[in-house]
C-alpha cells in the first residue's frame, strides 16, 4: 500500500491528492490512534439529536479506515466508547452499540477485501451479548489478514487496562526480576503492536480522556477543531504531514522523525 493505492480513491486534482503527494512514505507513523470526538456538537449545530452525530460519524470511520489502510499504516486504533461513557443516557448508549453492530455487519467485506485485521480493545465482556457476538465474528473472520491492524477501543479505559495487565501478570506469576517495560507491554490489550506514533483528537479538546495511557508515552499529539463527523482522509493527511514535521527527541537531542522507535 502506498501513494498509488491512495490516489485510486481520491478525486484527481482534489486537495487530498495534493496532500497525498507531499507524504513521505518512508516516514509514516506506524500506529495512529484517534480520539473521535465532537459527534454531539456536530448534531447540536444542526439542531439534531446527538445520536445523529454518531450516525454521521460512521462515514468518517469508513473513510479513515480506508485511507489508513491504503496509505500503509500498520496499526489504526479508534476510540469509540470509554468506560466513562456509560454515564450517558441509556438511549444514547444503546444507539451507539446498534450503530457499531451495523457498521461491522456492513463493513466486514470491506475489511476482508482490504486485508484488515480487526480487534476490540477494552472490557468487551461487559458489553451486551449480541454486541459481543458481532465483535467476535469480525475478529474471527479477519484473524488471518496480514494488512493493517484495526483496533476499536470499546468500553476502554487506560487505567482499567493497566490494572488488568497487572492482574494478568500476577496470575502468570511473573518473576519481578524479569519485569521490564517490554514485558509489561505484553500484558496490555495492544501486546505485540507498536506504540502510537501519532495521536489525533478531533473537536479541539486538549485532553487524553483516559486513552492508551501507557502506550502514548512518546506519541506526537495533533488536535484539530474539526468535529469527528466532518473528519475525512484530507484531515488524516494533514495530521500525517504535521507529524512528519515534528522533531521527535525522546528526551535526547534533535534527530529526524522516524516511524516507531
Ligand atoms: C464522540 O462524540 C463519540 C463518543 C464519545 C462515543 P461525543 O458524543 O463525545 O460528542 P461531543 O463531545 O459531545 O460533541
Ligand atoms: C472521549 O470522548 C471518548 C471517546 C472518544 C470514545 P469523550 O467525549 O467521552 O471525552 P470527554 O468527556 O470530553 O473527556
Ligand atoms: Mg465528547
PDB file of C-alpha atoms and ligand atoms in Angstrom:
ATOM      1  CA  UNK A   1       0.000   0.000   0.000  1.00  0.00           C
ATOM      2  CA  UNK A   2       1.295   3.415  -0.875  1.00  0.00           C
ATOM      3  CA  UNK A   3       0.672   6.564  -2.888  1.00  0.00           C
ATOM      4  CA  UNK A   4      -0.952   4.842  -5.887  1.00  0.00           C
ATOM      5  CA  UNK A   5      -3.341   2.920  -3.634  1.00  0.00           C
ATOM      6  CA  UNK A   6      -4.465   6.123  -2.001  1.00  0.00           C
ATOM      7  CA  UNK A   7      -4.706   8.063  -5.261  1.00  0.00           C
ATOM      8  CA  UNK A   8      -7.026   5.346  -6.552  1.00  0.00           C
ATOM      9  CA  UNK A   9      -9.678   6.523  -4.078  1.00  0.00           C
ATOM     10  CA  UNK A  10      -9.221  10.310  -4.104  1.00  0.00           C
ATOM     11  CA  UNK A  11     -10.567  12.552  -6.866  1.00  0.00           C
ATOM     12  CA  UNK A  12      -7.921  13.742  -9.321  1.00  0.00           C
ATOM     13  CA  UNK A  13      -6.944  17.356  -8.699  1.00  0.00           C
ATOM     14  CA  UNK A  14      -8.511  17.347  -5.212  1.00  0.00           C
ATOM     15  CA  UNK A  15      -6.995  18.781  -2.029  1.00  0.00           C
ATOM     16  CA  UNK A  16      -6.410  15.179  -0.857  1.00  0.00           C
ATOM     17  CA  UNK A  17      -4.350  14.426  -3.914  1.00  0.00           C
ATOM     18  CA  UNK A  18      -2.166  17.490  -3.297  1.00  0.00           C
ATOM     19  CA  UNK A  19      -1.653  16.488   0.345  1.00  0.00           C
ATOM     20  CA  UNK A  20      -1.025  12.829  -0.503  1.00  0.00           C
ATOM     21  CA  UNK A  21       1.778  13.802  -2.868  1.00  0.00           C
ATOM     22  CA  UNK A  22       3.595  15.534  -0.006  1.00  0.00           C
ATOM     23  CA  UNK A  23       3.583  12.494   2.300  1.00  0.00           C
ATOM     24  CA  UNK A  24       6.947  10.854   2.872  1.00  0.00           C
ATOM     25  CA  UNK A  25       6.057   7.170   2.694  1.00  0.00           C
ATOM     26  CA  UNK A  26       9.339   6.146   4.276  1.00  0.00           C
ATOM     27  CA  UNK A  27       8.448   8.020   7.460  1.00  0.00           C
ATOM     28  CA  UNK A  28       4.813   7.137   8.061  1.00  0.00           C
ATOM     29  CA  UNK A  29       3.624   6.777  11.641  1.00  0.00           C
ATOM     30  CA  UNK A  30       3.412   3.036  12.266  1.00  0.00           C
ATOM     31  CA  UNK A  31       0.482   3.389  14.631  1.00  0.00           C
ATOM     32  CA  UNK A  32      -2.149   6.147  14.552  1.00  0.00           C
ATOM     33  CA  UNK A  33      -4.593   6.439  17.450  1.00  0.00           C
ATOM     34  CA  UNK A  34      -7.686   8.640  17.203  1.00  0.00           C
ATOM     35  CA  UNK A  35      -9.954  10.108  19.876  1.00  0.00           C
ATOM     36  CA  UNK A  36     -13.085  10.518  17.765  1.00  0.00           C
ATOM     37  CA  UNK A  37     -14.802  13.420  19.492  1.00  0.00           C
ATOM     38  CA  UNK A  38     -17.454  16.002  18.661  1.00  0.00           C
ATOM     39  CA  UNK A  39     -20.373  13.955  17.356  1.00  0.00           C
ATOM     40  CA  UNK A  40     -22.760  15.599  19.835  1.00  0.00           C
ATOM     41  CA  UNK A  41     -21.602  19.100  18.943  1.00  0.00           C
ATOM     42  CA  UNK A  42     -21.904  18.328  15.227  1.00  0.00           C
ATOM     43  CA  UNK A  43     -25.529  17.315  15.784  1.00  0.00           C
ATOM     44  CA  UNK A  44     -26.253  20.294  18.051  1.00  0.00           C
ATOM     45  CA  UNK A  45     -25.006  22.695  15.365  1.00  0.00           C
ATOM     46  CA  UNK A  46     -27.665  21.221  13.091  1.00  0.00           C
ATOM     47  CA  UNK A  47     -30.401  21.152  15.768  1.00  0.00           C
ATOM     48  CA  UNK A  48     -30.412  17.363  15.551  1.00  0.00           C
ATOM     49  CA  UNK A  49     -30.426  14.786  18.352  1.00  0.00           C
ATOM     50  CA  UNK A  50     -26.932  13.727  19.495  1.00  0.00           C
ATOM     51  CA  UNK A  51     -27.304  10.255  18.019  1.00  0.00           C
ATOM     52  CA  UNK A  52     -27.465  11.784  14.533  1.00  0.00           C
ATOM     53  CA  UNK A  53     -23.892  12.910  15.138  1.00  0.00           C
ATOM     54  CA  UNK A  54     -22.903   9.326  15.930  1.00  0.00           C
ATOM     55  CA  UNK A  55     -24.666   8.122  12.807  1.00  0.00           C
ATOM     56  CA  UNK A  56     -22.817  10.681  10.682  1.00  0.00           C
ATOM     57  CA  UNK A  57     -19.547   9.733  12.382  1.00  0.00           C
ATOM     58  CA  UNK A  58     -19.723   6.252  10.856  1.00  0.00           C
ATOM     59  CA  UNK A  59     -18.898   7.696   7.442  1.00  0.00           C
ATOM     60  CA  UNK A  60     -15.756   9.258   8.919  1.00  0.00           C
ATOM     61  CA  UNK A  61     -14.761   5.865  10.349  1.00  0.00           C
ATOM     62  CA  UNK A  62     -15.134   4.268   6.915  1.00  0.00           C
ATOM     63  CA  UNK A  63     -13.122   6.994   5.227  1.00  0.00           C
ATOM     64  CA  UNK A  64     -10.300   6.965   7.776  1.00  0.00           C
ATOM     65  CA  UNK A  65     -10.048   3.161   7.895  1.00  0.00           C
ATOM     66  CA  UNK A  66      -9.816   3.009   4.110  1.00  0.00           C
ATOM     67  CA  UNK A  67      -7.369   5.920   3.924  1.00  0.00           C
ATOM     68  CA  UNK A  68      -5.099   4.491   6.606  1.00  0.00           C
ATOM     69  CA  UNK A  69      -5.050   1.021   5.071  1.00  0.00           C
ATOM     70  CA  UNK A  70      -4.258   2.402   1.630  1.00  0.00           C
ATOM     71  CA  UNK A  71      -1.518   4.653   2.993  1.00  0.00           C
ATOM     72  CA  UNK A  72       0.170   1.636   4.548  1.00  0.00           C
ATOM     73  CA  UNK A  73      -0.378   2.456   8.222  1.00  0.00           C
ATOM     74  CA  UNK A  74       0.393  -0.678  10.274  1.00  0.00           C
ATOM     75  CA  UNK A  75      -1.980  -0.043  13.176  1.00  0.00           C
ATOM     76  CA  UNK A  76      -5.020   2.223  13.496  1.00  0.00           C
ATOM     77  CA  UNK A  77      -6.793   2.499  16.859  1.00  0.00           C
ATOM     78  CA  UNK A  78     -10.122   4.314  17.107  1.00  0.00           C
ATOM     79  CA  UNK A  79     -11.568   5.282  20.491  1.00  0.00           C
ATOM     80  CA  UNK A  80     -15.276   4.520  20.166  1.00  0.00           C
ATOM     81  CA  UNK A  81     -16.553   4.125  23.731  1.00  0.00           C
ATOM     82  CA  UNK A  82     -14.840   4.737  27.052  1.00  0.00           C
ATOM     83  CA  UNK A  83     -15.543   3.098  30.396  1.00  0.00           C
ATOM     84  CA  UNK A  84     -16.752   6.562  31.434  1.00  0.00           C
ATOM     85  CA  UNK A  85     -19.251   6.811  28.549  1.00  0.00           C
ATOM     86  CA  UNK A  86     -21.774   4.662  30.475  1.00  0.00           C
ATOM     87  CA  UNK A  87     -22.635   7.914  32.266  1.00  0.00           C
ATOM     88  CA  UNK A  88     -24.569   8.953  29.150  1.00  0.00           C
ATOM     89  CA  UNK A  89     -28.311   8.394  28.733  1.00  0.00           C
ATOM     90  CA  UNK A  90     -29.148   4.721  28.133  1.00  0.00           C
ATOM     91  CA  UNK A  91     -30.799   5.575  24.814  1.00  0.00           C
ATOM     92  CA  UNK A  92     -27.601   7.197  23.514  1.00  0.00           C
ATOM     93  CA  UNK A  93     -25.522   4.210  24.640  1.00  0.00           C
ATOM     94  CA  UNK A  94     -27.849   1.710  23.009  1.00  0.00           C
ATOM     95  CA  UNK A  95     -27.871   3.667  19.742  1.00  0.00           C
ATOM     96  CA  UNK A  96     -24.077   3.733  19.760  1.00  0.00           C
ATOM     97  CA  UNK A  97     -23.981  -0.037  20.222  1.00  0.00           C
ATOM     98  CA  UNK A  98     -26.559  -0.562  17.482  1.00  0.00           C
ATOM     99  CA  UNK A  99     -24.522   1.619  15.108  1.00  0.00           C
ATOM    100  CA  UNK A 100     -21.404  -0.330  15.942  1.00  0.00           C
ATOM    101  CA  UNK A 101     -23.095  -3.621  15.163  1.00  0.00           C
ATOM    102  CA  UNK A 102     -24.428  -2.264  11.902  1.00  0.00           C
ATOM    103  CA  UNK A 103     -21.038  -0.855  10.939  1.00  0.00           C
ATOM    104  CA  UNK A 104     -19.394  -4.239  11.478  1.00  0.00           C
ATOM    105  CA  UNK A 105     -22.028  -6.091   9.527  1.00  0.00           C
ATOM    106  CA  UNK A 106     -21.898  -3.676   6.594  1.00  0.00           C
ATOM    107  CA  UNK A 107     -18.133  -3.212   6.558  1.00  0.00           C
ATOM    108  CA  UNK A 108     -16.909  -6.742   7.145  1.00  0.00           C
ATOM    109  CA  UNK A 109     -16.479  -7.390   3.439  1.00  0.00           C
ATOM    110  CA  UNK A 110     -14.536  -4.157   3.008  1.00  0.00           C
ATOM    111  CA  UNK A 111     -12.264  -5.157   5.887  1.00  0.00           C
ATOM    112  CA  UNK A 112     -11.711  -8.555   4.295  1.00  0.00           C
ATOM    113  CA  UNK A 113     -11.114  -7.085   0.835  1.00  0.00           C
ATOM    114  CA  UNK A 114      -8.520  -4.701   2.237  1.00  0.00           C
ATOM    115  CA  UNK A 115      -6.719  -7.422   4.241  1.00  0.00           C
ATOM    116  CA  UNK A 116      -7.528  -5.596   7.518  1.00  0.00           C
ATOM    117  CA  UNK A 117      -7.351  -7.419  10.846  1.00  0.00           C
ATOM    118  CA  UNK A 118      -9.942  -6.258  13.373  1.00  0.00           C
ATOM    119  CA  UNK A 119      -9.575  -6.343  17.143  1.00  0.00           C
ATOM    120  CA  UNK A 120     -11.519  -4.954  20.072  1.00  0.00           C
ATOM    121  CA  UNK A 121      -9.562  -3.464  22.931  1.00  0.00           C
ATOM    122  CA  UNK A 122     -11.363  -2.856  26.208  1.00  0.00           C
ATOM    123  CA  UNK A 123     -13.626  -4.758  28.560  1.00  0.00           C
ATOM    124  CA  UNK A 124     -15.676  -6.315  25.808  1.00  0.00           C
ATOM    125  CA  UNK A 125     -17.028  -8.980  28.195  1.00  0.00           C
ATOM    126  CA  UNK A 126     -19.157  -6.260  29.834  1.00  0.00           C
ATOM    127  CA  UNK A 127     -20.947  -5.431  26.572  1.00  0.00           C
ATOM    128  CA  UNK A 128     -24.331  -6.882  25.616  1.00  0.00           C
ATOM    129  CA  UNK A 129     -24.182 -10.452  24.323  1.00  0.00           C
ATOM    130  CA  UNK A 130     -25.348  -9.555  20.791  1.00  0.00           C
ATOM    131  CA  UNK A 131     -22.663  -6.860  20.510  1.00  0.00           C
ATOM    132  CA  UNK A 132     -20.022  -9.283  21.770  1.00  0.00           C
ATOM    133  CA  UNK A 133     -21.104 -11.865  19.197  1.00  0.00           C
ATOM    134  CA  UNK A 134     -20.815  -9.364  16.356  1.00  0.00           C
ATOM    135  CA  UNK A 135     -17.387  -8.239  17.536  1.00  0.00           C
ATOM    136  CA  UNK A 136     -16.135 -11.788  17.931  1.00  0.00           C
ATOM    137  CA  UNK A 137     -17.369 -12.702  14.451  1.00  0.00           C
ATOM    138  CA  UNK A 138     -15.487  -9.756  12.916  1.00  0.00           C
ATOM    139  CA  UNK A 139     -12.334 -10.669  14.854  1.00  0.00           C
ATOM    140  CA  UNK A 140     -12.524 -14.316  13.845  1.00  0.00           C
ATOM    141  CA  UNK A 141     -13.241 -13.660  10.183  1.00  0.00           C
ATOM    142  CA  UNK A 142     -10.389 -11.140   9.836  1.00  0.00           C
ATOM    143  CA  UNK A 143      -7.894 -13.044  12.015  1.00  0.00           C
ATOM    144  CA  UNK A 144      -5.867 -14.351   9.088  1.00  0.00           C
ATOM    145  CA  UNK A 145      -5.472 -10.937   7.476  1.00  0.00           C
ATOM    146  CA  UNK A 146      -1.962  -9.527   7.475  1.00  0.00           C
ATOM    147  CA  UNK A 147      -2.593  -5.950   6.342  1.00  0.00           C
ATOM    148  CA  UNK A 148      -3.492  -3.111   8.676  1.00  0.00           C
ATOM    149  CA  UNK A 149      -4.372  -3.918  12.287  1.00  0.00           C
ATOM    150  CA  UNK A 150      -7.573  -2.042  13.107  1.00  0.00           C
ATOM    151  CA  UNK A 151      -8.290  -1.750  16.826  1.00  0.00           C
ATOM    152  CA  UNK A 152     -11.562  -0.416  18.165  1.00  0.00           C
ATOM    153  CA  UNK A 153     -11.374   0.769  21.758  1.00  0.00           C
ATOM    154  CA  UNK A 154     -14.732  -0.152  23.257  1.00  0.00           C
ATOM    155  CA  UNK A 155     -15.596   0.033  26.920  1.00  0.00           C
ATOM    156  CA  UNK A 156     -11.977   1.066  27.098  1.00  0.00           C
ATOM    157  CA  UNK A 157     -10.152   2.873  29.906  1.00  0.00           C
ATOM    158  CA  UNK A 158      -6.413   3.391  30.068  1.00  0.00           C
ATOM    159  CA  UNK A 159      -6.218   2.909  33.824  1.00  0.00           C
ATOM    160  CA  UNK A 160      -8.511  -0.122  33.658  1.00  0.00           C
ATOM    161  CA  UNK A 161      -6.207  -1.621  31.022  1.00  0.00           C
ATOM    162  CA  UNK A 162      -3.144  -1.145  33.232  1.00  0.00           C
ATOM    163  CA  UNK A 163      -4.914  -2.731  36.214  1.00  0.00           C
ATOM    164  CA  UNK A 164      -5.997  -5.677  34.076  1.00  0.00           C
ATOM    165  CA  UNK A 165      -2.464  -6.105  32.783  1.00  0.00           C
ATOM    166  CA  UNK A 166      -1.137  -6.079  36.340  1.00  0.00           C
ATOM    167  CA  UNK A 167      -3.667  -8.731  37.330  1.00  0.00           C
ATOM    168  CA  UNK A 168      -2.765 -10.945  34.373  1.00  0.00           C
ATOM    169  CA  UNK A 169       0.889 -10.529  35.219  1.00  0.00           C
ATOM    170  CA  UNK A 170       0.314 -11.620  38.820  1.00  0.00           C
ATOM    171  CA  UNK A 171      -1.711 -14.609  37.687  1.00  0.00           C
ATOM    172  CA  UNK A 172       1.139 -15.550  35.326  1.00  0.00           C
ATOM    173  CA  UNK A 173       3.497 -15.311  38.350  1.00  0.00           C
ATOM    174  CA  UNK A 174       5.984 -13.139  36.513  1.00  0.00           C
ATOM    175  CA  UNK A 175       9.314 -13.038  38.311  1.00  0.00           C
ATOM    176  CA  UNK A 176       9.781  -9.388  39.413  1.00  0.00           C
ATOM    177  CA  UNK A 177      13.449  -9.560  38.418  1.00  0.00           C
ATOM    178  CA  UNK A 178      12.446 -10.198  34.800  1.00  0.00           C
ATOM    179  CA  UNK A 179       9.828  -7.437  34.672  1.00  0.00           C
ATOM    180  CA  UNK A 180      10.637  -4.506  32.441  1.00  0.00           C
ATOM    181  CA  UNK A 181       8.603  -2.164  30.225  1.00  0.00           C
ATOM    182  CA  UNK A 182       8.629  -4.504  27.242  1.00  0.00           C
ATOM    183  CA  UNK A 183       7.437  -7.432  29.354  1.00  0.00           C
ATOM    184  CA  UNK A 184       4.669  -5.365  30.940  1.00  0.00           C
ATOM    185  CA  UNK A 185       3.526  -4.122  27.490  1.00  0.00           C
ATOM    186  CA  UNK A 186       2.976  -7.760  26.595  1.00  0.00           C
ATOM    187  CA  UNK A 187       0.115  -7.910  29.118  1.00  0.00           C
ATOM    188  CA  UNK A 188      -1.737  -4.929  27.646  1.00  0.00           C
ATOM    189  CA  UNK A 189      -4.538  -5.227  25.062  1.00  0.00           C
ATOM    190  CA  UNK A 190      -2.073  -3.935  22.464  1.00  0.00           C
ATOM    191  CA  UNK A 191       0.520  -6.672  23.098  1.00  0.00           C
ATOM    192  CA  UNK A 192       2.799  -7.098  20.125  1.00  0.00           C
ATOM    193  CA  UNK A 193       1.745  -3.827  18.488  1.00  0.00           C
ATOM    194  CA  UNK A 194       3.964  -0.753  18.166  1.00  0.00           C
ATOM    195  CA  UNK A 195       3.022   2.190  20.401  1.00  0.00           C
ATOM    196  CA  UNK A 196       1.131   5.030  18.700  1.00  0.00           C
ATOM    197  CA  UNK A 197       3.452   7.480  16.971  1.00  0.00           C
ATOM    198  CA  UNK A 198       0.607   9.890  16.291  1.00  0.00           C
ATOM    199  CA  UNK A 199      -2.411  10.635  18.476  1.00  0.00           C
ATOM    200  CA  UNK A 200      -5.206  12.604  16.823  1.00  0.00           C
ATOM    201  CA  UNK A 201      -8.060  14.236  18.733  1.00  0.00           C
ATOM    202  CA  UNK A 202     -10.923  15.908  16.914  1.00  0.00           C
ATOM    203  CA  UNK A 203     -13.114  18.765  18.206  1.00  0.00           C
ATOM    204  CA  UNK A 204     -10.388  20.763  19.860  1.00  0.00           C
ATOM    205  CA  UNK A 205     -10.339  19.376  23.407  1.00  0.00           C
ATOM    206  CA  UNK A 206      -6.801  19.312  24.826  1.00  0.00           C
ATOM    207  CA  UNK A 207      -7.127  16.154  26.882  1.00  0.00           C
ATOM    208  CA  UNK A 208      -6.418  12.447  26.740  1.00  0.00           C
ATOM    209  CA  UNK A 209      -9.688  11.217  28.338  1.00  0.00           C
ATOM    210  CA  UNK A 210      -8.115   8.019  29.695  1.00  0.00           C
ATOM    211  CA  UNK A 211      -6.955   6.755  26.287  1.00  0.00           C
ATOM    212  CA  UNK A 212      -3.938   4.446  25.880  1.00  0.00           C
ATOM    213  CA  UNK A 213      -2.188   5.996  28.873  1.00  0.00           C
ATOM    214  CA  UNK A 214       0.759   3.609  28.827  1.00  0.00           C
ATOM    215  CA  UNK A 215       1.181   3.440  25.054  1.00  0.00           C
ATOM    216  CA  UNK A 216       1.173   7.187  24.268  1.00  0.00           C
ATOM    217  CA  UNK A 217       4.257   7.919  26.386  1.00  0.00           C
ATOM    218  CA  UNK A 218       6.015   9.427  23.359  1.00  0.00           C
ATOM    219  CA  UNK A 219       3.204   9.853  20.835  1.00  0.00           C
ATOM    220  CA  UNK A 220       3.056  13.086  18.875  1.00  0.00           C
ATOM    221  CA  UNK A 221      -0.286  14.762  19.635  1.00  0.00           C
ATOM    222  CA  UNK A 222      -2.297  16.537  16.945  1.00  0.00           C
ATOM    223  CA  UNK A 223      -5.575  18.223  17.871  1.00  0.00           C
ATOM    224  CA  UNK A 224      -7.944  19.629  15.281  1.00  0.00           C
ATOM    225  CA  UNK A 225     -11.075  21.737  15.711  1.00  0.00           C
ATOM    226  CA  UNK A 226     -12.769  19.654  13.014  1.00  0.00           C
ATOM    227  CA  UNK A 227     -15.658  17.676  14.518  1.00  0.00           C
ATOM    228  CA  UNK A 228     -15.447  13.914  14.025  1.00  0.00           C
ATOM    229  CA  UNK A 229     -18.391  13.637  11.548  1.00  0.00           C
ATOM    230  CA  UNK A 230     -16.562  16.153   9.315  1.00  0.00           C
ATOM    231  CA  UNK A 231     -13.218  14.330   9.519  1.00  0.00           C
ATOM    232  CA  UNK A 232     -12.060  12.768   6.251  1.00  0.00           C
ATOM    233  CA  UNK A 233      -8.907  11.443   4.544  1.00  0.00           C
ATOM    234  CA  UNK A 234      -7.885  15.036   3.874  1.00  0.00           C
ATOM    235  CA  UNK A 235      -7.707  15.722   7.633  1.00  0.00           C
ATOM    236  CA  UNK A 236      -5.829  12.470   8.199  1.00  0.00           C
ATOM    237  CA  UNK A 237      -3.270  13.532   5.596  1.00  0.00           C
ATOM    238  CA  UNK A 238      -2.946  16.946   7.274  1.00  0.00           C
ATOM    239  CA  UNK A 239      -2.220  15.202  10.579  1.00  0.00           C
ATOM    240  CA  UNK A 240       0.397  12.950   8.978  1.00  0.00           C
ATOM    241  CA  UNK A 241       2.100  15.884   7.272  1.00  0.00           C
ATOM    242  CA  UNK A 242       2.178  17.789  10.584  1.00  0.00           C
ATOM    243  CA  UNK A 243       3.625  14.675  12.256  1.00  0.00           C
ATOM    244  CA  UNK A 244       6.338  14.443   9.631  1.00  0.00           C
ATOM    245  CA  UNK A 245       7.468  17.959  10.519  1.00  0.00           C
ATOM    246  CA  UNK A 246       7.850  17.114  14.204  1.00  0.00           C
ATOM    247  CA  UNK A 247      11.199  16.717  15.878  1.00  0.00           C
ATOM    248  CA  UNK A 248      10.937  13.541  17.977  1.00  0.00           C
ATOM    249  CA  UNK A 249      13.615  13.703  20.608  1.00  0.00           C
ATOM    250  CA  UNK A 250      12.608  11.053  23.168  1.00  0.00           C
ATOM    251  CA  UNK A 251      14.399  13.094  25.788  1.00  0.00           C
ATOM    252  CA  UNK A 252      17.541  13.206  23.688  1.00  0.00           C
ATOM    253  CA  UNK A 253      18.741  15.767  21.210  1.00  0.00           C
ATOM    254  CA  UNK A 254      17.403  16.659  17.760  1.00  0.00           C
ATOM    255  CA  UNK A 255      17.112  13.816  15.296  1.00  0.00           C
ATOM    256  CA  UNK A 256      14.848  13.333  12.277  1.00  0.00           C
ATOM    257  CA  UNK A 257      11.336  11.931  12.725  1.00  0.00           C
ATOM    258  CA  UNK A 258      11.387   8.151  12.438  1.00  0.00           C
ATOM    259  CA  UNK A 259       8.424   5.816  12.444  1.00  0.00           C
ATOM    260  CA  UNK A 260       8.283   3.803  15.639  1.00  0.00           C
ATOM    261  CA  UNK A 261      11.292   3.612  17.896  1.00  0.00           C
TER     262      UNK A 261
HETATM  263  C1  LIG B   1     -17.612  11.271  20.401  1.00  0.00           C
HETATM  264  O1  LIG B   1     -18.502  12.332  20.304  1.00  0.00           O
HETATM  265  C2  LIG B   1     -18.301   9.934  20.420  1.00  0.00           C
HETATM  266  C3  LIG B   1     -18.230   9.241  21.697  1.00  0.00           C
HETATM  267  C4  LIG B   1     -17.602   9.629  22.766  1.00  0.00           C
HETATM  268  C5  LIG B   1     -18.920   7.975  21.785  1.00  0.00           C
HETATM  269  P1  LIG B   1     -19.277  12.889  21.579  1.00  0.00           P
HETATM  270  O2  LIG B   1     -20.556  12.148  21.723  1.00  0.00           O
HETATM  271  O3  LIG B   1     -18.400  12.882  22.768  1.00  0.00           O
HETATM  272  O4  LIG B   1     -19.550  14.378  21.105  1.00  0.00           O
HETATM  273  P2  LIG B   1     -19.392  15.707  21.943  1.00  0.00           P
HETATM  274  O5  LIG B   1     -18.017  15.701  22.531  1.00  0.00           O
HETATM  275  O6  LIG B   1     -20.455  15.688  22.987  1.00  0.00           O
HETATM  276  O7  LIG B   1     -19.569  16.796  20.939  1.00  0.00           O
HETATM  277  C1  LIG B   2     -13.523  10.512  24.578  1.00  0.00           C
HETATM  278  O1  LIG B   2     -14.544  11.376  24.311  1.00  0.00           O
HETATM  279  C2  LIG B   2     -14.016   9.098  24.438  1.00  0.00           C
HETATM  280  C3  LIG B   2     -14.259   8.657  23.085  1.00  0.00           C
HETATM  281  C4  LIG B   2     -13.954   9.313  22.003  1.00  0.00           C
HETATM  282  C5  LIG B   2     -14.865   7.382  22.955  1.00  0.00           C
HETATM  283  P1  LIG B   2     -15.486  11.954  25.472  1.00  0.00           P
HETATM  284  O2  LIG B   2     -16.381  12.905  24.818  1.00  0.00           O
HETATM  285  O3  LIG B   2     -16.086  10.852  26.233  1.00  0.00           O
HETATM  286  O4  LIG B   2     -14.399  12.678  26.399  1.00  0.00           O
HETATM  287  P2  LIG B   2     -14.565  13.853  27.430  1.00  0.00           P
HETATM  288  O5  LIG B   2     -15.743  13.528  28.295  1.00  0.00           O
HETATM  289  O6  LIG B   2     -14.778  15.094  26.632  1.00  0.00           O
HETATM  290  O7  LIG B   2     -13.266  13.886  28.162  1.00  0.00           O
HETATM  291 MG1  LIG B   3     -17.102  14.226  23.567  1.00  0.00          MG
END
